[in-house]
Amino acid sequence: MSAFDSFLIGKVNTLKITNKKGKQFRVPDATIRRLPLYLDKLILLQQAGVREVSSRQLAMSLDIKASQLRHDFHYFGGFSKPGRPYDVDQLVPALEEIIGVDNPVPFIVVGAGHLGQALCNYANFERQGFPLQGIFDNDPDLIGTKIRGIKIEPIENIASVIKKKNIRLAAITVPSLVAQEIAIKLVDAGIRGIWNYTPVDLRLPEDIIVRNERLATGLMCLSFKTKRLEHPELISDD
Amino acid sequence: MSAFDSFLIGKVNTLKITNKKGKQFRVPDATIRRLPLYLDKLILLQQAGVREVSSRQLAMSLDIKASQLRHDFHYFGGFSKPGRPYDVDQLVPALEEIIGVDNPVPFIVVGAGHLGQALCNYANFERQGFPLQGIFDNDPDLIGTKIRGIKIEPIENIASVIKKKNIRLAAITVPSLVAQEIAIKLVDAGIRGIWNYTPVDLRLPEDIIVRNERLATGLMCLSFKTKRLEHPELISDD
DNA sequence: ATAATCTTGTATATTAATTAACAGGTCTGG
DNA sequence: CCAGACCTGTTAATTAATATACAAGATTAT
């Protein structure tokens, strides 16, 4: 099975990159999407004490073809000595740099409802290089309470926190009605990437990256496929 | 911007479908991925009282090309009278049937940690046709407590609930160590689709649909793109 | 030393997905 | 009644993504 999200929808910010050999490539979106999965798996291997991994092994564990993995890596160049498998301890930081998590990337969560709280409680973000630096909501009952040691602040504080801590990424889990308004506020304060959990199509300047996340999409995809496996009359495989 | 996840990784269960005109198509995975987004948007339009929508309007609101939307719909056939835009009240149930949510699709959540609780608390699943029918965990402190009126039950009860309520879909948010074991248990009890929030590559029979979800992936994609927009020397656009 | 078996990088071929183009149908205003 | 502006469904063209193939280096065993 394979991937799915808002990342599929909308204009693709095609990125060109110059690799270490000075050759220019347009990195396909499909490749960009796989980079975090490679990194994720490599970190697991690293933690397990694995020092070397071949494209074949790594690809197999991700259910993709080894050639595709090599093809993906090829855009960035030179991850291994010729004829030798990849060195995990070398590949991890290389991928971290490419993905942009070589230094911690702080982010904030705006909207501390159930979904917002869940995001805040998800400890793995920190481990994966994304320390949570602020939680904001306008509900007086929530303001002042803490999640994972971080105090929920009123939304009016957002701009000053963003500027003070130099934050670029924000997740928004606010009610639809205020989503656009808050997104603008975030962008004005310096946010460059928005992780949008609301069902609103945010209209923002072109250089702001928006990633729309829709939880139910996952269930719908599962539903589509399981339904057809259970009702073979809907499918025809020749 | 566009989509991104585990949906991209692994073998694609290519589905063929016979449309209303008796013509057979192989529905591309990319199309399947967009169907829930179409439905989602159409329901919003329906709630807003919109009766008709053209491919151009609908596509624009999703930031895709109208021709792509028509191309996607084309696999399933006849959604509109010739020359006329789509009838929202007609299209919604048609898409619901295609996606398999024309009848409610019950699901369960296994693992009631922070992430599991967040999923359970996300009210929109029910509204979108996925009523939550059970929450399971082995933590004695959690068993018996309620989330949205649903009591957390011990994992040993899973099989009987699945069978009694005829459940096909399950989300798992359990610790990695027990993920494979629990997945097997679910499949044995009748689960056909697994929404996997653990970082484990589940090894299951071929006819079981697995959708791997990785939260941090979203932040990584944002990070990759914002980093390159902020450091133009990494990009070269000609 | 050399054959067998690993490995990666990369060019080529194949397949999939997206976009464009357009034949007809509908509707509105004049 | 006809022109212009919509509309969809469908095929064709284009572009993107994936898979194959293989040259060349490394390693191991004999």
PDB file of N, CA and C in Angstrom, chain A residues 1-11 15-16 24 29 33 37 40-41 61-63 97-100 118 128 168 192 195 201 207 209-211 214-216 218 223-224 227-230 235-236 238, chain B residues 1-11 15-16 24 29 33 37 40-41 61-63 97-100 118 128 168 192 195 201 207 209-211 214-216 218 221 223-224 227-230 235-236 238:
ATOM      1  N   MET A   1       0.848  -1.198   0.000  1.00  0.00           N
ATOM      2  CA  MET A   1       0.000   0.000   0.000  1.00  0.00           C
ATOM      3  C   MET A   1       0.874   1.235   0.000  1.00  0.00           C
ATOM      4  N   SER A   2       0.279   2.359  -0.173  1.00  0.00           N
ATOM      5  CA  SER A   2       1.141   3.525  -0.358  1.00  0.00           C
ATOM      6  C   SER A   2       0.513   4.800   0.210  1.00  0.00           C
ATOM      7  N   ALA A   3       1.095   5.924  -0.086  1.00  0.00           N
ATOM      8  CA  ALA A   3       0.803   7.155   0.669  1.00  0.00           C
ATOM      9  C   ALA A   3      -0.301   8.035   0.114  1.00  0.00           C
ATOM     10  N   PHE A   4      -0.677   8.989   0.903  1.00  0.00           N
ATOM     11  CA  PHE A   4      -1.892   9.733   0.679  1.00  0.00           C
ATOM     12  C   PHE A   4      -1.998  10.965   1.516  1.00  0.00           C
ATOM     13  N   ASP A   5      -2.071  12.104   1.005  1.00  0.00           N
ATOM     14  CA  ASP A   5      -2.563  13.258   1.760  1.00  0.00           C
ATOM     15  C   ASP A   5      -2.774  14.462   0.919  1.00  0.00           C
ATOM     16  N   SER A   6      -2.970  15.458   1.689  1.00  0.00           N
ATOM     17  CA  SER A   6      -3.143  16.767   1.114  1.00  0.00           C
ATOM     18  C   SER A   6      -1.939  17.115   0.262  1.00  0.00           C
ATOM     19  N   PHE A   7      -0.846  16.495   0.577  1.00  0.00           N
ATOM     20  CA  PHE A   7       0.355  16.730  -0.201  1.00  0.00           C
ATOM     21  C   PHE A   7       0.111  16.453  -1.672  1.00  0.00           C
ATOM     22  N   LEU A   8      -0.863  15.611  -1.956  1.00  0.00           N
ATOM     23  CA  LEU A   8      -1.163  15.289  -3.348  1.00  0.00           C
ATOM     24  C   LEU A   8      -1.933  16.378  -4.042  1.00  0.00           C
ATOM     25  N   ILE A   9      -2.615  17.160  -3.267  1.00  0.00           N
ATOM     26  CA  ILE A   9      -3.535  18.106  -3.868  1.00  0.00           C
ATOM     27  C   ILE A   9      -2.860  19.453  -4.067  1.00  0.00           C
ATOM     28  N   GLY A  10      -3.104  19.992  -5.215  1.00  0.00           N
ATOM     29  CA  GLY A  10      -2.677  21.354  -5.417  1.00  0.00           C
ATOM     30  C   GLY A  10      -1.358  21.483  -6.126  1.00  0.00           C
ATOM     31  N   LYS A  11      -0.956  22.704  -6.251  1.00  0.00           N
ATOM     32  CA  LYS A  11       0.238  22.969  -7.040  1.00  0.00           C
ATOM     33  C   LYS A  11       1.468  22.439  -6.327  1.00  0.00           C
ATOM     34  N   LEU A  15      10.985  21.734  -6.776  1.00  0.00           N
ATOM     35  CA  LEU A  15      12.244  22.222  -6.264  1.00  0.00           C
ATOM     36  C   LEU A  15      13.385  21.688  -7.096  1.00  0.00           C
ATOM     37  N   LYS A  16      14.267  22.593  -7.464  1.00  0.00           N
ATOM     38  CA  LYS A  16      15.487  22.142  -8.126  1.00  0.00           C
ATOM     39  C   LYS A  16      16.606  22.217  -7.125  1.00  0.00           C
ATOM     40  N   GLN A  24      22.559  19.665 -11.694  1.00  0.00           N
ATOM     41  CA  GLN A  24      21.246  20.136 -11.263  1.00  0.00           C
ATOM     42  C   GLN A  24      20.162  19.117 -11.549  1.00  0.00           C
ATOM     43  N   ASP A  29       8.420  15.317  -6.563  1.00  0.00           N
ATOM     44  CA  ASP A  29       7.666  15.323  -5.317  1.00  0.00           C
ATOM     45  C   ASP A  29       7.609  13.939  -4.688  1.00  0.00           C
ATOM     46  N   ARG A  33       8.620  12.996  -0.816  1.00  0.00           N
ATOM     47  CA  ARG A  33       7.721  12.337   0.113  1.00  0.00           C
ATOM     48  C   ARG A  33       8.350  11.131   0.784  1.00  0.00           C
ATOM     49  N   LEU A  37      10.548   8.968   5.218  1.00  0.00           N
ATOM     50  CA  LEU A  37      10.391   7.552   5.539  1.00  0.00           C
ATOM     51  C   LEU A  37      11.748   6.863   5.588  1.00  0.00           C
ATOM     52  N   ASP A  40      13.361   8.028   8.847  1.00  0.00           N
ATOM     53  CA  ASP A  40      12.681   7.362   9.943  1.00  0.00           C
ATOM     54  C   ASP A  40      13.226   5.960  10.158  1.00  0.00           C
ATOM     55  N   LYS A  41      13.251   5.214   9.072  1.00  0.00           N
ATOM     56  CA  LYS A  41      13.710   3.827   9.159  1.00  0.00           C
ATOM     57  C   LYS A  41      15.186   3.744   9.530  1.00  0.00           C
ATOM     58  N   SER A  61      12.576  -3.277   3.552  1.00  0.00           N
ATOM     59  CA  SER A  61      11.874  -2.968   4.798  1.00  0.00           C
ATOM     60  C   SER A  61      10.819  -1.888   4.591  1.00  0.00           C
ATOM     61  N   LEU A  62      10.880  -1.180   3.497  1.00  0.00           N
ATOM     62  CA  LEU A  62       9.879  -0.143   3.221  1.00  0.00           C
ATOM     63  C   LEU A  62       8.931  -0.567   2.111  1.00  0.00           C
ATOM     64  N   ASP A  63       9.110  -1.812   1.639  1.00  0.00           N
ATOM     65  CA  ASP A  63       8.247  -2.322   0.588  1.00  0.00           C
ATOM     66  C   ASP A  63       8.331  -1.524  -0.695  1.00  0.00           C
ATOM     67  N   GLU A  97      20.079  16.684   7.009  1.00  0.00           N
ATOM     68  CA  GLU A  97      20.388  17.987   6.438  1.00  0.00           C
ATOM     69  C   GLU A  97      19.514  18.274   5.226  1.00  0.00           C
ATOM     70  N   ILE A  98      19.348  17.260   4.385  1.00  0.00           N
ATOM     71  CA  ILE A  98      18.531  17.447   3.187  1.00  0.00           C
ATOM     72  C   ILE A  98      17.095  17.798   3.568  1.00  0.00           C
ATOM     73  N   ILE A  99      16.560  17.053   4.513  1.00  0.00           N
ATOM     74  CA  ILE A  99      15.180  17.290   4.915  1.00  0.00           C
ATOM     75  C   ILE A  99      15.050  18.588   5.687  1.00  0.00           C
ATOM     76  N   GLY A 100      16.126  19.000   6.292  1.00  0.00           N
ATOM     77  CA  GLY A 100      16.082  20.276   7.006  1.00  0.00           C
ATOM     78  C   GLY A 100      15.872  20.107   8.492  1.00  0.00           C
ATOM     79  N   ALA A 118      -3.795  16.323  21.263  1.00  0.00           N
ATOM     80  CA  ALA A 118      -3.183  15.065  20.845  1.00  0.00           C
ATOM     81  C   ALA A 118      -1.844  15.329  20.180  1.00  0.00           C
ATOM     82  N   GLN A 128      12.058  13.483  16.890  1.00  0.00           N
ATOM     83  CA  GLN A 128      12.350  13.544  15.462  1.00  0.00           C
ATOM     84  C   GLN A 128      12.790  14.930  15.025  1.00  0.00           C
ATOM     85  N   ARG A 168       9.101  28.900  12.552  1.00  0.00           N
ATOM     86  CA  ARG A 168       8.706  28.909  11.139  1.00  0.00           C
ATOM     87  C   ARG A 168       7.514  28.025  10.840  1.00  0.00           C
ATOM     88  N   ARG A 192       6.289  30.239   8.070  1.00  0.00           N
ATOM     89  CA  ARG A 192       6.496  29.963   6.643  1.00  0.00           C
ATOM     90  C   ARG A 192       5.826  28.673   6.193  1.00  0.00           C
ATOM     91  N   TRP A 195       0.738  23.594   8.940  1.00  0.00           N
ATOM     92  CA  TRP A 195       0.213  22.234   8.947  1.00  0.00           C
ATOM     93  C   TRP A 195      -1.262  22.355   9.294  1.00  0.00           C
ATOM     94  N   ASP A 201      -9.671  25.774   2.897  1.00  0.00           N
ATOM     95  CA  ASP A 201      -8.617  26.041   1.919  1.00  0.00           C
ATOM     96  C   ASP A 201      -8.023  27.390   2.229  1.00  0.00           C
ATOM     97  N   ASP A 207       4.575  31.937  -1.328  1.00  0.00           N
ATOM     98  CA  ASP A 207       5.790  31.364  -0.742  1.00  0.00           C
ATOM     99  C   ASP A 207       5.548  30.750   0.632  1.00  0.00           C
ATOM    100  N   ILE A 209       4.205  27.570   2.559  1.00  0.00           N
ATOM    101  CA  ILE A 209       3.892  26.169   2.291  1.00  0.00           C
ATOM    102  C   ILE A 209       2.741  25.737   3.201  1.00  0.00           C
ATOM    103  N   VAL A 210       1.705  25.208   2.588  1.00  0.00           N
ATOM    104  CA  VAL A 210       0.580  24.706   3.366  1.00  0.00           C
ATOM    105  C   VAL A 210       0.470  23.210   3.140  1.00  0.00           C
ATOM    106  N   ARG A 211       0.361  22.493   4.206  1.00  0.00           N
ATOM    107  CA  ARG A 211       0.120  21.053   4.091  1.00  0.00           C
ATOM    108  C   ARG A 211      -1.200  20.745   4.767  1.00  0.00           C
ATOM    109  N   ARG A 214      -5.964  15.620   6.562  1.00  0.00           N
ATOM    110  CA  ARG A 214      -7.361  15.249   6.802  1.00  0.00           C
ATOM    111  C   ARG A 214      -7.379  13.854   7.386  1.00  0.00           C
ATOM    112  N   LEU A 215      -7.709  13.782   8.643  1.00  0.00           N
ATOM    113  CA  LEU A 215      -7.637  12.489   9.312  1.00  0.00           C
ATOM    114  C   LEU A 215      -8.502  11.424   8.655  1.00  0.00           C
ATOM    115  N   ALA A 216      -9.741  11.795   8.340  1.00  0.00           N
ATOM    116  CA  ALA A 216     -10.670  10.776   7.874  1.00  0.00           C
ATOM    117  C   ALA A 216     -10.264  10.183   6.528  1.00  0.00           C
ATOM    118  N   GLY A 218      -7.639   8.755   5.708  1.00  0.00           N
ATOM    119  CA  GLY A 218      -7.049   7.443   5.909  1.00  0.00           C
ATOM    120  C   GLY A 218      -8.105   6.358   5.993  1.00  0.00           C
ATOM    121  N   SER A 223     -11.451   2.053   3.547  1.00  0.00           N
ATOM    122  CA  SER A 223     -12.806   1.614   3.255  1.00  0.00           C
ATOM    123  C   SER A 223     -12.979   1.271   1.778  1.00  0.00           C
ATOM    124  N   PHE A 224     -12.454   2.136   0.922  1.00  0.00           N
ATOM    125  CA  PHE A 224     -12.551   1.909  -0.522  1.00  0.00           C
ATOM    126  C   PHE A 224     -11.965   0.555  -0.892  1.00  0.00           C
ATOM    127  N   LYS A 227     -13.664  -2.629   0.885  1.00  0.00           N
ATOM    128  CA  LYS A 227     -14.983  -2.911   0.313  1.00  0.00           C
ATOM    129  C   LYS A 227     -14.851  -3.720  -0.967  1.00  0.00           C
ATOM    130  N   ARG A 228     -13.889  -3.317  -1.795  1.00  0.00           N
ATOM    131  CA  ARG A 228     -13.739  -4.007  -3.074  1.00  0.00           C
ATOM    132  C   ARG A 228     -13.107  -5.380  -2.941  1.00  0.00           C
ATOM    133  N   LEU A 229     -12.350  -5.575  -1.887  1.00  0.00           N
ATOM    134  CA  LEU A 229     -11.819  -6.922  -1.674  1.00  0.00           C
ATOM    135  C   LEU A 229     -12.905  -7.853  -1.147  1.00  0.00           C
ATOM    136  N   GLU A 230     -13.867  -7.266  -0.447  1.00  0.00           N
ATOM    137  CA  GLU A 230     -14.922  -8.102   0.106  1.00  0.00           C
ATOM    138  C   GLU A 230     -16.046  -8.343  -0.889  1.00  0.00           C
ATOM    139  N   ILE A 235     -14.897  -5.744  -8.584  1.00  0.00           N
ATOM    140  CA  ILE A 235     -13.566  -5.726  -9.170  1.00  0.00           C
ATOM    141  C   ILE A 235     -13.530  -6.697 -10.331  1.00  0.00           C
ATOM    142  N   SER A 236     -12.628  -6.469 -11.228  1.00  0.00           N
ATOM    143  CA  SER A 236     -12.410  -7.445 -12.285  1.00  0.00           C
ATOM    144  C   SER A 236     -10.928  -7.473 -12.551  1.00  0.00           C
ATOM    145  N   ASP A 238      -8.081  -9.108 -14.654  1.00  0.00           N
ATOM    146  CA  ASP A 238      -7.704 -10.000 -15.755  1.00  0.00           C
ATOM    147  C   ASP A 238      -6.211  -9.932 -16.008  1.00  0.00           C
TER     148      ASP A 238
ATOM    149  N   MET B   1       0.053  22.440  -3.273  1.00  0.00           N
ATOM    150  CA  MET B   1       0.748  21.380  -2.530  1.00  0.00           C
ATOM    151  C   MET B   1      -0.010  20.071  -2.660  1.00  0.00           C
ATOM    152  N   SER B   2       0.584  19.048  -2.224  1.00  0.00           N
ATOM    153  CA  SER B   2      -0.049  17.767  -2.498  1.00  0.00           C
ATOM    154  C   SER B   2       0.229  16.725  -1.409  1.00  0.00           C
ATOM    155  N   ALA B   3      -0.148  15.497  -1.672  1.00  0.00           N
ATOM    156  CA  ALA B   3      -0.234  14.492  -0.592  1.00  0.00           C
ATOM    157  C   ALA B   3       1.018  13.662  -0.366  1.00  0.00           C
ATOM    158  N   PHE B   4       1.000  12.922   0.692  1.00  0.00           N
ATOM    159  CA  PHE B   4       2.213  12.355   1.225  1.00  0.00           C
ATOM    160  C   PHE B   4       1.959  11.326   2.292  1.00  0.00           C
ATOM    161  N   ASP B   5       2.193  10.105   2.157  1.00  0.00           N
ATOM    162  CA  ASP B   5       2.291   9.189   3.294  1.00  0.00           C
ATOM    163  C   ASP B   5       2.647   7.795   2.922  1.00  0.00           C
ATOM    164  N   SER B   6       2.389   7.020   3.936  1.00  0.00           N
ATOM    165  CA  SER B   6       2.625   5.604   3.839  1.00  0.00           C
ATOM    166  C   SER B   6       1.881   5.028   2.649  1.00  0.00           C
ATOM    167  N   PHE B   7       0.839   5.694   2.260  1.00  0.00           N
ATOM    168  CA  PHE B   7       0.088   5.251   1.100  1.00  0.00           C
ATOM    169  C   PHE B   7       0.993   5.108  -0.110  1.00  0.00           C
ATOM    170  N   LEU B   8       2.070   5.875  -0.109  1.00  0.00           N
ATOM    171  CA  LEU B   8       2.997   5.818  -1.229  1.00  0.00           C
ATOM    172  C   LEU B   8       3.882   4.600  -1.192  1.00  0.00           C
ATOM    173  N   ILE B   9       4.058   4.058  -0.005  1.00  0.00           N
ATOM    174  CA  ILE B   9       5.046   3.007   0.147  1.00  0.00           C
ATOM    175  C   ILE B   9       4.393   1.641  -0.023  1.00  0.00           C
ATOM    176  N   GLY B  10       5.060   0.828  -0.758  1.00  0.00           N
ATOM    177  CA  GLY B  10       4.621  -0.559  -0.813  1.00  0.00           C
ATOM    178  C   GLY B  10       3.800  -0.888  -2.032  1.00  0.00           C
ATOM    179  N   LYS B  11       3.401  -2.130  -2.068  1.00  0.00           N
ATOM    180  CA  LYS B  11       2.723  -2.600  -3.265  1.00  0.00           C
ATOM    181  C   LYS B  11       1.331  -1.990  -3.370  1.00  0.00           C
ATOM    182  N   LEU B  15      -6.833  -1.852  -8.425  1.00  0.00           N
ATOM    183  CA  LEU B  15      -8.219  -2.264  -8.476  1.00  0.00           C
ATOM    184  C   LEU B  15      -8.809  -1.973  -9.844  1.00  0.00           C
ATOM    185  N   LYS B  16      -9.499  -2.987 -10.365  1.00  0.00           N
ATOM    186  CA  LYS B  16     -10.235  -2.747 -11.603  1.00  0.00           C
ATOM    187  C   LYS B  16     -11.693  -2.623 -11.250  1.00  0.00           C
ATOM    188  N   GLN B  24     -14.655  -1.502 -18.518  1.00  0.00           N
ATOM    189  CA  GLN B  24     -13.735  -1.808 -17.423  1.00  0.00           C
ATOM    190  C   GLN B  24     -12.562  -0.845 -17.381  1.00  0.00           C
ATOM    191  N   ASP B  29      -4.237   4.503  -8.451  1.00  0.00           N
ATOM    192  CA  ASP B  29      -4.158   4.822  -7.038  1.00  0.00           C
ATOM    193  C   ASP B  29      -4.287   6.320  -6.785  1.00  0.00           C
ATOM    194  N   ARG B  33      -6.936   8.133  -4.185  1.00  0.00           N
ATOM    195  CA  ARG B  33      -6.523   9.034  -3.111  1.00  0.00           C
ATOM    196  C   ARG B  33      -7.297  10.337  -3.115  1.00  0.00           C
ATOM    197  N   LEU B  37     -11.184  13.389  -0.896  1.00  0.00           N
ATOM    198  CA  LEU B  37     -11.084  14.848  -0.862  1.00  0.00           C
ATOM    199  C   LEU B  37     -12.241  15.473  -1.621  1.00  0.00           C
ATOM    200  N   ASP B  40     -15.283  15.042   0.636  1.00  0.00           N
ATOM    201  CA  ASP B  40     -15.159  15.969   1.748  1.00  0.00           C
ATOM    202  C   ASP B  40     -15.622  17.367   1.350  1.00  0.00           C
ATOM    203  N   LYS B  41     -15.085  17.822   0.249  1.00  0.00           N
ATOM    204  CA  LYS B  41     -15.419  19.173  -0.209  1.00  0.00           C
ATOM    205  C   LYS B  41     -16.881  19.282  -0.609  1.00  0.00           C
ATOM    206  N   SER B  61     -11.191  24.812  -6.004  1.00  0.00           N
ATOM    207  CA  SER B  61     -11.187  24.836  -4.548  1.00  0.00           C
ATOM    208  C   SER B  61     -10.253  23.791  -3.967  1.00  0.00           C
ATOM    209  N   LEU B  62      -9.860  22.828  -4.776  1.00  0.00           N
ATOM    210  CA  LEU B  62      -8.928  21.804  -4.290  1.00  0.00           C
ATOM    211  C   LEU B  62      -7.538  21.998  -4.881  1.00  0.00           C
ATOM    212  N   ASP B  63      -7.384  23.072  -5.645  1.00  0.00           N
ATOM    213  CA  ASP B  63      -6.086  23.374  -6.243  1.00  0.00           C
ATOM    214  C   ASP B  63      -5.607  22.293  -7.189  1.00  0.00           C
ATOM    215  N   GLU B  97     -20.971   5.931  -2.173  1.00  0.00           N
ATOM    216  CA  GLU B  97     -21.069   4.516  -2.512  1.00  0.00           C
ATOM    217  C   GLU B  97     -19.750   4.000  -3.072  1.00  0.00           C
ATOM    218  N   ILE B  98     -19.133   4.794  -3.930  1.00  0.00           N
ATOM    219  CA  ILE B  98     -17.864   4.365  -4.523  1.00  0.00           C
ATOM    220  C   ILE B  98     -16.808   4.176  -3.446  1.00  0.00           C
ATOM    221  N   ILE B  99     -16.728   5.128  -2.552  1.00  0.00           N
ATOM    222  CA  ILE B  99     -15.708   5.051  -1.505  1.00  0.00           C
ATOM    223  C   ILE B  99     -16.044   3.963  -0.490  1.00  0.00           C
ATOM    224  N   GLY B 100     -17.313   3.655  -0.408  1.00  0.00           N
ATOM    225  CA  GLY B 100     -17.702   2.586   0.510  1.00  0.00           C
ATOM    226  C   GLY B 100     -18.195   3.102   1.837  1.00  0.00           C
ATOM    227  N   ALA B 118      -6.586  10.657  21.221  1.00  0.00           N
ATOM    228  CA  ALA B 118      -6.854  11.749  20.298  1.00  0.00           C
ATOM    229  C   ALA B 118      -7.744  11.288  19.155  1.00  0.00           C
ATOM    230  N   GLN B 128     -18.360  11.603   9.375  1.00  0.00           N
ATOM    231  CA  GLN B 128     -17.950  11.218   8.031  1.00  0.00           C
ATOM    232  C   GLN B 128     -18.218   9.747   7.744  1.00  0.00           C
ATOM    233  N   ARG B 168     -14.619  -4.189  10.433  1.00  0.00           N
ATOM    234  CA  ARG B 168     -13.613  -4.496   9.420  1.00  0.00           C
ATOM    235  C   ARG B 168     -12.362  -3.646   9.526  1.00  0.00           C
ATOM    236  N   ARG B 192     -10.113  -6.345   8.213  1.00  0.00           N
ATOM    237  CA  ARG B 192      -9.605  -6.393   6.838  1.00  0.00           C
ATOM    238  C   ARG B 192      -8.731  -5.213   6.479  1.00  0.00           C
ATOM    239  N   TRP B 195      -5.240   0.629  10.129  1.00  0.00           N
ATOM    240  CA  TRP B 195      -4.700   1.984  10.087  1.00  0.00           C
ATOM    241  C   TRP B 195      -3.566   2.014  11.092  1.00  0.00           C
ATOM    242  N   ASP B 201       6.649  -2.252  10.352  1.00  0.00           N
ATOM    243  CA  ASP B 201       6.165  -2.785   9.072  1.00  0.00           C
ATOM    244  C   ASP B 201       5.422  -4.068   9.348  1.00  0.00           C
ATOM    245  N   ASP B 207      -4.282  -9.990   1.374  1.00  0.00           N
ATOM    246  CA  ASP B 207      -5.594  -9.385   1.163  1.00  0.00           C
ATOM    247  C   ASP B 207      -5.975  -8.456   2.315  1.00  0.00           C
ATOM    248  N   ILE B 209      -5.525  -4.852   3.906  1.00  0.00           N
ATOM    249  CA  ILE B 209      -5.046  -3.524   3.519  1.00  0.00           C
ATOM    250  C   ILE B 209      -4.432  -2.844   4.736  1.00  0.00           C
ATOM    251  N   VAL B 210      -3.212  -2.409   4.583  1.00  0.00           N
ATOM    252  CA  VAL B 210      -2.551  -1.684   5.670  1.00  0.00           C
ATOM    253  C   VAL B 210      -2.250  -0.274   5.196  1.00  0.00           C
ATOM    254  N   ARG B 211      -2.606   0.666   6.007  1.00  0.00           N
ATOM    255  CA  ARG B 211      -2.257   2.049   5.709  1.00  0.00           C
ATOM    256  C   ARG B 211      -1.393   2.577   6.843  1.00  0.00           C
ATOM    257  N   ARG B 214       2.244   8.224   9.519  1.00  0.00           N
ATOM    258  CA  ARG B 214       3.373   8.721  10.285  1.00  0.00           C
ATOM    259  C   ARG B 214       3.207  10.203  10.501  1.00  0.00           C
ATOM    260  N   LEU B 215       2.920  10.572  11.718  1.00  0.00           N
ATOM    261  CA  LEU B 215       2.608  11.981  11.970  1.00  0.00           C
ATOM    262  C   LEU B 215       3.742  12.918  11.590  1.00  0.00           C
ATOM    263  N   ALA B 216       4.957  12.564  11.995  1.00  0.00           N
ATOM    264  CA  ALA B 216       6.052  13.510  11.801  1.00  0.00           C
ATOM    265  C   ALA B 216       6.355  13.759  10.332  1.00  0.00           C
ATOM    266  N   GLY B 218       4.503  14.817   8.100  1.00  0.00           N
ATOM    267  CA  GLY B 218       3.961  16.107   7.711  1.00  0.00           C
ATOM    268  C   GLY B 218       4.897  17.245   8.040  1.00  0.00           C
ATOM    269  N   CYS B 221       7.966  17.222   5.678  1.00  0.00           N
ATOM    270  CA  CYS B 221       7.710  17.772   4.350  1.00  0.00           C
ATOM    271  C   CYS B 221       7.707  19.291   4.403  1.00  0.00           C
ATOM    272  N   SER B 223       9.220  21.098   6.553  1.00  0.00           N
ATOM    273  CA  SER B 223      10.576  21.545   6.834  1.00  0.00           C
ATOM    274  C   SER B 223      11.431  21.545   5.572  1.00  0.00           C
ATOM    275  N   PHE B 224      11.316  20.461   4.803  1.00  0.00           N
ATOM    276  CA  PHE B 224      12.087  20.360   3.558  1.00  0.00           C
ATOM    277  C   PHE B 224      11.813  21.557   2.655  1.00  0.00           C
ATOM    278  N   LYS B 227      12.656  25.169   4.246  1.00  0.00           N
ATOM    279  CA  LYS B 227      14.102  25.391   4.297  1.00  0.00           C
ATOM    280  C   LYS B 227      14.619  25.875   2.953  1.00  0.00           C
ATOM    281  N   ARG B 228      14.128  25.243   1.885  1.00  0.00           N
ATOM    282  CA  ARG B 228      14.624  25.612   0.567  1.00  0.00           C
ATOM    283  C   ARG B 228      14.073  26.944   0.071  1.00  0.00           C
ATOM    284  N   LEU B 229      12.933  27.323   0.596  1.00  0.00           N
ATOM    285  CA  LEU B 229      12.444  28.648   0.222  1.00  0.00           C
ATOM    286  C   LEU B 229      13.210  29.730   0.972  1.00  0.00           C
ATOM    287  N   GLU B 230      13.693  29.385   2.152  1.00  0.00           N
ATOM    288  CA  GLU B 230      14.431  30.387   2.926  1.00  0.00           C
ATOM    289  C   GLU B 230      15.893  30.454   2.542  1.00  0.00           C
ATOM    290  N   ILE B 235      18.320  26.087  -4.018  1.00  0.00           N
ATOM    291  CA  ILE B 235      17.428  25.837  -5.138  1.00  0.00           C
ATOM    292  C   ILE B 235      17.991  26.508  -6.375  1.00  0.00           C
ATOM    293  N   SER B 236      17.621  25.999  -7.503  1.00  0.00           N
ATOM    294  CA  SER B 236      17.965  26.690  -8.734  1.00  0.00           C
ATOM    295  C   SER B 236      16.768  26.560  -9.658  1.00  0.00           C
ATOM    296  N   ASP B 238      15.298  27.448 -13.170  1.00  0.00           N
ATOM    297  CA  ASP B 238      15.506  28.038 -14.495  1.00  0.00           C
ATOM    298  C   ASP B 238      14.298  27.807 -15.364  1.00  0.00           C
TER     299      ASP B 238
END
